[in-house]
Coordinates of C-alpha atoms and ligand atoms in Angstrom, one line a residue:
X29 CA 4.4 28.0 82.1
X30 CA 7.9 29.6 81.1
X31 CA 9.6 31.2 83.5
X32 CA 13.1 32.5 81.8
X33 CA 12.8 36.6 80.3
X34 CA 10.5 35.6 76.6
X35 CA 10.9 38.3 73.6
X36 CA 9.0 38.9 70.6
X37 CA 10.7 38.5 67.0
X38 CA 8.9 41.0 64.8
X39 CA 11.2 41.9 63.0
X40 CA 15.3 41.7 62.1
X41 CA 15.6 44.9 64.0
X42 CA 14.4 43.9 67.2
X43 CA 17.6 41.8 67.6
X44 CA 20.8 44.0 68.3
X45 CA 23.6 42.7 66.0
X46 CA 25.3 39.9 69.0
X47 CA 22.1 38.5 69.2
X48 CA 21.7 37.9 65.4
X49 CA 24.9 36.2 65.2
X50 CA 24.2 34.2 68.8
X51 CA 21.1 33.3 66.6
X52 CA 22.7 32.1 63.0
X53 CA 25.2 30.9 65.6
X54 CA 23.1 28.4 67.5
X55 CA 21.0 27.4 63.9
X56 CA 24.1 25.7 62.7
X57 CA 24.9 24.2 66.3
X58 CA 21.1 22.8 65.9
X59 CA 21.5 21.2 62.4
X60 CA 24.0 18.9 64.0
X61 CA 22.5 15.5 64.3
X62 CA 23.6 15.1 68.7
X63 CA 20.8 18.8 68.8
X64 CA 18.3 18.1 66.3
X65 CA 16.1 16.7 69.4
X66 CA 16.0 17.3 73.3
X67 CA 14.3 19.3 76.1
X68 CA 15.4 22.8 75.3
X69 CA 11.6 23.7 75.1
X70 CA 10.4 20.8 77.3
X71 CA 7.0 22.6 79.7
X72 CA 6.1 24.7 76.9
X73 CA 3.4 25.3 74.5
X74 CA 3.5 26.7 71.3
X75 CA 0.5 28.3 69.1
X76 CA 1.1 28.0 65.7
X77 CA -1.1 30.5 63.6
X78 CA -1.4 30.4 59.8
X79 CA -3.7 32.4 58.0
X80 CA -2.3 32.4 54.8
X81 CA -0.5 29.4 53.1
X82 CA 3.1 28.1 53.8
X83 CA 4.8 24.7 53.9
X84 CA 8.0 25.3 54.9
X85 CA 7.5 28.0 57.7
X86 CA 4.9 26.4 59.6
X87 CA 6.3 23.0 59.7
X88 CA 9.2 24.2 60.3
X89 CA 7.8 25.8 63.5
X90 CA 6.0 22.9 64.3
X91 CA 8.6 20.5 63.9
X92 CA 11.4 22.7 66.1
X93 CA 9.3 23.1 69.0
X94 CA 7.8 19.5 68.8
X95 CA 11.8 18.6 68.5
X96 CA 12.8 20.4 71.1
X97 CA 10.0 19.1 73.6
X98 CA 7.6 21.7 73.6
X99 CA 4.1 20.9 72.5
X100 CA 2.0 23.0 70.0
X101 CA -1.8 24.1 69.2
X102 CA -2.0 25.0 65.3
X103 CA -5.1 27.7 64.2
X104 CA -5.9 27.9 60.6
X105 CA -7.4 30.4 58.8
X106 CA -10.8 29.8 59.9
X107 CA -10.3 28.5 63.8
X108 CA -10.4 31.9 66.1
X109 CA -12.9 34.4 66.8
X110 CA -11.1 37.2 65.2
X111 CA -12.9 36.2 62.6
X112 CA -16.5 37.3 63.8
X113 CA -14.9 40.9 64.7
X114 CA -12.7 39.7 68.2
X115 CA -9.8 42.7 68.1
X116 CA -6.4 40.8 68.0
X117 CA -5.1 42.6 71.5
X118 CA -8.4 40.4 73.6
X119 CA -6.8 37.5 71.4
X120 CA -3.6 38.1 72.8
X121 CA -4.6 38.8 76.3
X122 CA -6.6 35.3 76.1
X123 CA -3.8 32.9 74.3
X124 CA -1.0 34.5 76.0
X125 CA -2.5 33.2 79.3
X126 CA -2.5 29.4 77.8
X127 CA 0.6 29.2 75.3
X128 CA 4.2 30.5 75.9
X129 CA 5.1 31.0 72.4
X130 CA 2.7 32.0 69.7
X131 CA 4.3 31.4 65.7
X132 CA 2.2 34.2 63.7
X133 CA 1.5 34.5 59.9
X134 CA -1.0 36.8 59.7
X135 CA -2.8 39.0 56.7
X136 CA 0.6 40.5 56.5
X137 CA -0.2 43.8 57.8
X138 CA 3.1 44.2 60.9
X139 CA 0.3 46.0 62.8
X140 CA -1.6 42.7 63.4
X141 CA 2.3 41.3 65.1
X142 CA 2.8 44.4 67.3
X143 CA -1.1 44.3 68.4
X144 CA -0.2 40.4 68.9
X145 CA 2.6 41.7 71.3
X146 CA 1.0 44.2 73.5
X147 CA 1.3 41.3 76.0
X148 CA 4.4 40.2 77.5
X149 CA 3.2 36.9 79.2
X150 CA 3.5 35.1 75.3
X151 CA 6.5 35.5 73.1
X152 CA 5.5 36.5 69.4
X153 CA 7.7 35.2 66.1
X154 CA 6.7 37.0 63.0
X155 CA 6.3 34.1 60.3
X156 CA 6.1 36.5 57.5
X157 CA 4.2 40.1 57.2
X158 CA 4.5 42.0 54.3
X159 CA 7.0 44.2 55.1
X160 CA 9.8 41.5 56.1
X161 CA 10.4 37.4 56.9
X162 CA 12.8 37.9 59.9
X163 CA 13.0 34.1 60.1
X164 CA 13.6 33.3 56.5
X165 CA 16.7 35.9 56.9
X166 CA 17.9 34.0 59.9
X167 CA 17.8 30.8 58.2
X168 CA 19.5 32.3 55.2
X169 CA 22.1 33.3 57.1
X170 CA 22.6 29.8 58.9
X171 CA 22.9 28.5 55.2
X172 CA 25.8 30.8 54.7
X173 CA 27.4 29.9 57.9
X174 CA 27.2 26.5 57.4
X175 CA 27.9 26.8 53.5
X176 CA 31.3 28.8 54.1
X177 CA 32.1 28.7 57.8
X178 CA 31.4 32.2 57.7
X179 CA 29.2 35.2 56.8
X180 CA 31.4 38.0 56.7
X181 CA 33.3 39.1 53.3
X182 CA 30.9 37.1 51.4
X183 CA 29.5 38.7 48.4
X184 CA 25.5 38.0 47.5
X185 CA 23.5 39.1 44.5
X186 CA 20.0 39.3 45.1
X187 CA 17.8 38.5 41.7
X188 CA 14.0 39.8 42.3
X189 CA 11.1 41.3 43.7
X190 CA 12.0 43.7 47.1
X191 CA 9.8 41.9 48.9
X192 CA 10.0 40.8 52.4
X193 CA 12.5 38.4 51.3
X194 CA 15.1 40.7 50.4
X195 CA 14.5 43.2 53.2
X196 CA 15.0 40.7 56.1
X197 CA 18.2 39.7 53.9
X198 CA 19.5 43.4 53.2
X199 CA 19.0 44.1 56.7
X200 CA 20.9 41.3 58.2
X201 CA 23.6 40.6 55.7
X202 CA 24.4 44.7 56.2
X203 CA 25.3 43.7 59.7
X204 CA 28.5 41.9 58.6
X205 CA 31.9 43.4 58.0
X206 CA 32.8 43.1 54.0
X207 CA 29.5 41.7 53.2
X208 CA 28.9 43.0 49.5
X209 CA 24.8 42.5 48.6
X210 CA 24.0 43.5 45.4
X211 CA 20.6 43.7 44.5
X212 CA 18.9 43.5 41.4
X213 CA 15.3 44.3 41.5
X214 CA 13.4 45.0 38.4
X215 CA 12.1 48.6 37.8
X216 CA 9.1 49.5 40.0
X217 CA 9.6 46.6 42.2
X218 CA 12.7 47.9 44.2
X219 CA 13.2 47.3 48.4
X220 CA 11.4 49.9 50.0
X221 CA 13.0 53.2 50.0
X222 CA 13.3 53.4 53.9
X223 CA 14.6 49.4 54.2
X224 CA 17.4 50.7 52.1
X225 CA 18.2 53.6 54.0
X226 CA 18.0 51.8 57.3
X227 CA 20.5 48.8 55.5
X228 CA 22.5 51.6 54.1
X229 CA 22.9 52.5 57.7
X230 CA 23.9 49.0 59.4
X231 CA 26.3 48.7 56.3
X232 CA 28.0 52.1 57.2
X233 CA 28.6 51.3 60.7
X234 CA 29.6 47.8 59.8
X235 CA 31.6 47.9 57.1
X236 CA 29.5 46.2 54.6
X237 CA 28.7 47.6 51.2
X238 CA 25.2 47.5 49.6
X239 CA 23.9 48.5 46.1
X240 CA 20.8 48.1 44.4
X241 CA 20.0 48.4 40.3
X242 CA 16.7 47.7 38.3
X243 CA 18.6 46.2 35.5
X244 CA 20.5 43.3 35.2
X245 CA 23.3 44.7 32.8
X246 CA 26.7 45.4 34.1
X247 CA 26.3 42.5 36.9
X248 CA 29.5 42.3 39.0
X249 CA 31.3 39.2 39.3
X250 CA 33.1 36.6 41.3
X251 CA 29.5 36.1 43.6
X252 CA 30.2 33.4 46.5
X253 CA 25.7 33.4 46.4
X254 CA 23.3 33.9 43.6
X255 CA 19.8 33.7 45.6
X256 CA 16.4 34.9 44.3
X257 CA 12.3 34.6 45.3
X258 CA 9.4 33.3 43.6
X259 CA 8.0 36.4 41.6
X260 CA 4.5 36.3 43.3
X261 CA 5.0 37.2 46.8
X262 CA 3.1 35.2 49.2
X263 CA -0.4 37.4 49.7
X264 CA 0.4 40.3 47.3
X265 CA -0.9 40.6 43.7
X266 CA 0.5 42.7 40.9
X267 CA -1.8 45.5 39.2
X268 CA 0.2 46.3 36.4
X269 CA -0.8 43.5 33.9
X270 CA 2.2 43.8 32.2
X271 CA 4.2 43.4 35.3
X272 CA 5.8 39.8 33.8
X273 CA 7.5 41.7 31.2
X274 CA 9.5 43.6 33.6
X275 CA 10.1 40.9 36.1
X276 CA 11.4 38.5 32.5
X277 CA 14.9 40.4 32.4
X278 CA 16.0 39.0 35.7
X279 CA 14.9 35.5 36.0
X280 CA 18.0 33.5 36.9
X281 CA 19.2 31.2 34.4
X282 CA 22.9 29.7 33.9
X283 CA 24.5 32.3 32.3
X284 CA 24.8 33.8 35.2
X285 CA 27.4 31.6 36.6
X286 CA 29.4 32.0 34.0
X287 CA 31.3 35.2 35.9
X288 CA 30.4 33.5 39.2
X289 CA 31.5 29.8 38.4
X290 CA 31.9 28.9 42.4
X291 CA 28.6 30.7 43.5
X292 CA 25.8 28.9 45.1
X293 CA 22.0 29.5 44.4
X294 CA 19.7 30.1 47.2
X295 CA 16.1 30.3 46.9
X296 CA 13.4 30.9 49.9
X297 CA 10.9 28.3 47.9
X298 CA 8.8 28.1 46.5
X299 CA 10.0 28.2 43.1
X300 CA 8.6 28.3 40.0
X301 CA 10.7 26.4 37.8
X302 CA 10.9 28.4 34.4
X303 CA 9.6 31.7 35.8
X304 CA 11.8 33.4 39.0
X305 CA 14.3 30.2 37.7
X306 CA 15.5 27.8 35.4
X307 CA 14.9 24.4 36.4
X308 CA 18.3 23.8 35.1
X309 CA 19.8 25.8 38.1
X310 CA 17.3 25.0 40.7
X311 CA 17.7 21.1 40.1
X312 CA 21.5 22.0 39.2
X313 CA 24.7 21.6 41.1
X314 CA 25.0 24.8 42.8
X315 CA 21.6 24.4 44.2
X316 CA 21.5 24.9 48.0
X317 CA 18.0 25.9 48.2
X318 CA 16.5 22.3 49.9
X319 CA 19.2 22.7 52.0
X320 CA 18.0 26.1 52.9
X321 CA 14.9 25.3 53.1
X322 CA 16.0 22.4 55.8
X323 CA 18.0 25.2 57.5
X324 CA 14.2 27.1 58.3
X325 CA 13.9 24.4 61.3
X326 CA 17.3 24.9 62.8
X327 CA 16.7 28.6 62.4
X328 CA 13.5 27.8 64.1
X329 CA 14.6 25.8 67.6
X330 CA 17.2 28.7 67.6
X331 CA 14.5 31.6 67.6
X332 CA 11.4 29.2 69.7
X333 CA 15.0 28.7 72.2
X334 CA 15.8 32.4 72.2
X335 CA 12.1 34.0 72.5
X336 CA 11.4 31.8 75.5
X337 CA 14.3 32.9 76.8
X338 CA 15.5 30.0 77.3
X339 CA 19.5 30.4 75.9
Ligands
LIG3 N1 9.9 30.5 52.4 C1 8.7 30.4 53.0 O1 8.4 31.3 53.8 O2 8.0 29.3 52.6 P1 6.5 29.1 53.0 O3 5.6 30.2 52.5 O4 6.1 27.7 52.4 O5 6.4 29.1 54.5

């Protein structure tokens, strides 16, 4: 079993603002070819629990703690007892005395995580719930670092849905001195009124800046990122049947580069080519996004290293 101090990763907040960057930090170190294997997590064993879809977060998981040395048990959607009615805390209190680390994408609800966590014997890393994807922000983030030796001073612009996406991403990126995030999220389909507070906040204290606008006119310029999210959230449906109509205005095509000619285009994945994106800039030369999407792993060993406390 693990013996060094483990932590749960529910959510961007839980990590104070050194730890973040130790984080994004020690991503990038992994992506270097001398880390990409070794005992970091050698002793170990890691539940992986999906029950909703993914490719890249899952094996991404997977891979980094089998990479790392640590071996893994992977539950689908229709492998444990919770679903004939066992509560998710006597789940907890049973895995968390067989696995050190338990990877968790559940119905989305954050309440399933923290119930997950009413144990401290089993480190819990939230894999998506709908509120945020701490680990897709961290991985963003190593993309940045690794993209321009640097996070701070950069200026995003954030195309799309609020979604869990662009909270994670609003409140990390508001962490960093002279970050400028602009977000552009269509009408009715803004960040949560109390992420943007709360990334107001970090942005104050940091010296960041932050704006969001449901349109897409008056864009600023000179962007050193363009990133954007599939349209249909993973688990979350639309009521409004009209709701592509208001999400057409900001898919991101080419034209936007044309005030941001050096600006790179991220994208969590997956994409749907001619919907959240034009296949011209997906497939295009500013396209980072499968590099991004390789990033998720190093992001990975760096949160599996830090949440069984071993760095
Ligand atoms: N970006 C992301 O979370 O992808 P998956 O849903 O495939 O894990």
């Amino acid at each position: 079993m693990n013996t060094g101090a483990l932590r749960h990763l529910i959510s961007t907040n839980d990590l104070t603002d050194d730890e973040l960057v130790s984080l994004v930090e020690r991503g990038a170190e992994f992506s270097s070819a001398s880390l990409r294997s070794g005992g970091h997590l050698s002793g170990l064993v890691a539940g992986i629990l999906f029950l909703k879809t993914s490719t890249r977060t899952r094996t991404s998981f997977s891979a980094a703690a089998l990479r790392l040395g640590a071996q893994i048990v992977s539950f689908g959607p229709g492998d444990l007892q919770t679903n004939t009615g066992e509560t998710l805390e006597d789940t907890a209190a049973v895995l968390s005395g067989m696995l050190d680390l338990l990877v968790v994408r559940t119905s989305g609800d954050p309440a399933d995580l923290r119930a997950l966590a009413s144990q401290q014997r089993m480190a819990v890393v939230n894999a998506m719930t709908a509120d945020e994807h701490p680990t897709q922000a961290v991985a963003d983030l190593v993309t940045l670092l690794r993209r321009f030796g640097r996070i701070e001073g950069l200026r995003i612009c954030y195309v799309g849905e609020g979604n869990n996406t662009a909270a994670a991403l609003a409140l990390t990126l508001s962490r960093f001195k002279g970050v400028h995030l602009e977000l552009r999220t269509p009408p009715g389909y803004g960040l949560d009124p109390a992420v943007l507070r709360a990334a107001e906040a970090n942005a104050a204290r940091s010296g960041a800046t932050l704006a969001e606008f449901h349109t897409m006119d008056g864009a600023a310029d000179g962007f050193d990122a363009i990133y954007t999210t599939r349209w249909q959230t993973t688990g979350t449906s639309k009521p409004d049947p009209e709701w592509r109509t208001v999400f057409a205005p900001f898919q991101v095509t080419a034209a936007l580069w044309d005030r941001s000619p050096e600006a790179v285009f991220l994208h969590d994945l997956p994409a749907h080519r001619g919907e959240d994106v034009t296949a011209e800039v997906l497939d295009g030369p500013h396209s980072v996004a499968f590099d991004q999407a390789e990033n998720k792993m190093y992001a990975a060993m760096a949160v599996l290293e830090w949440c069984a406390g071993r760095r």
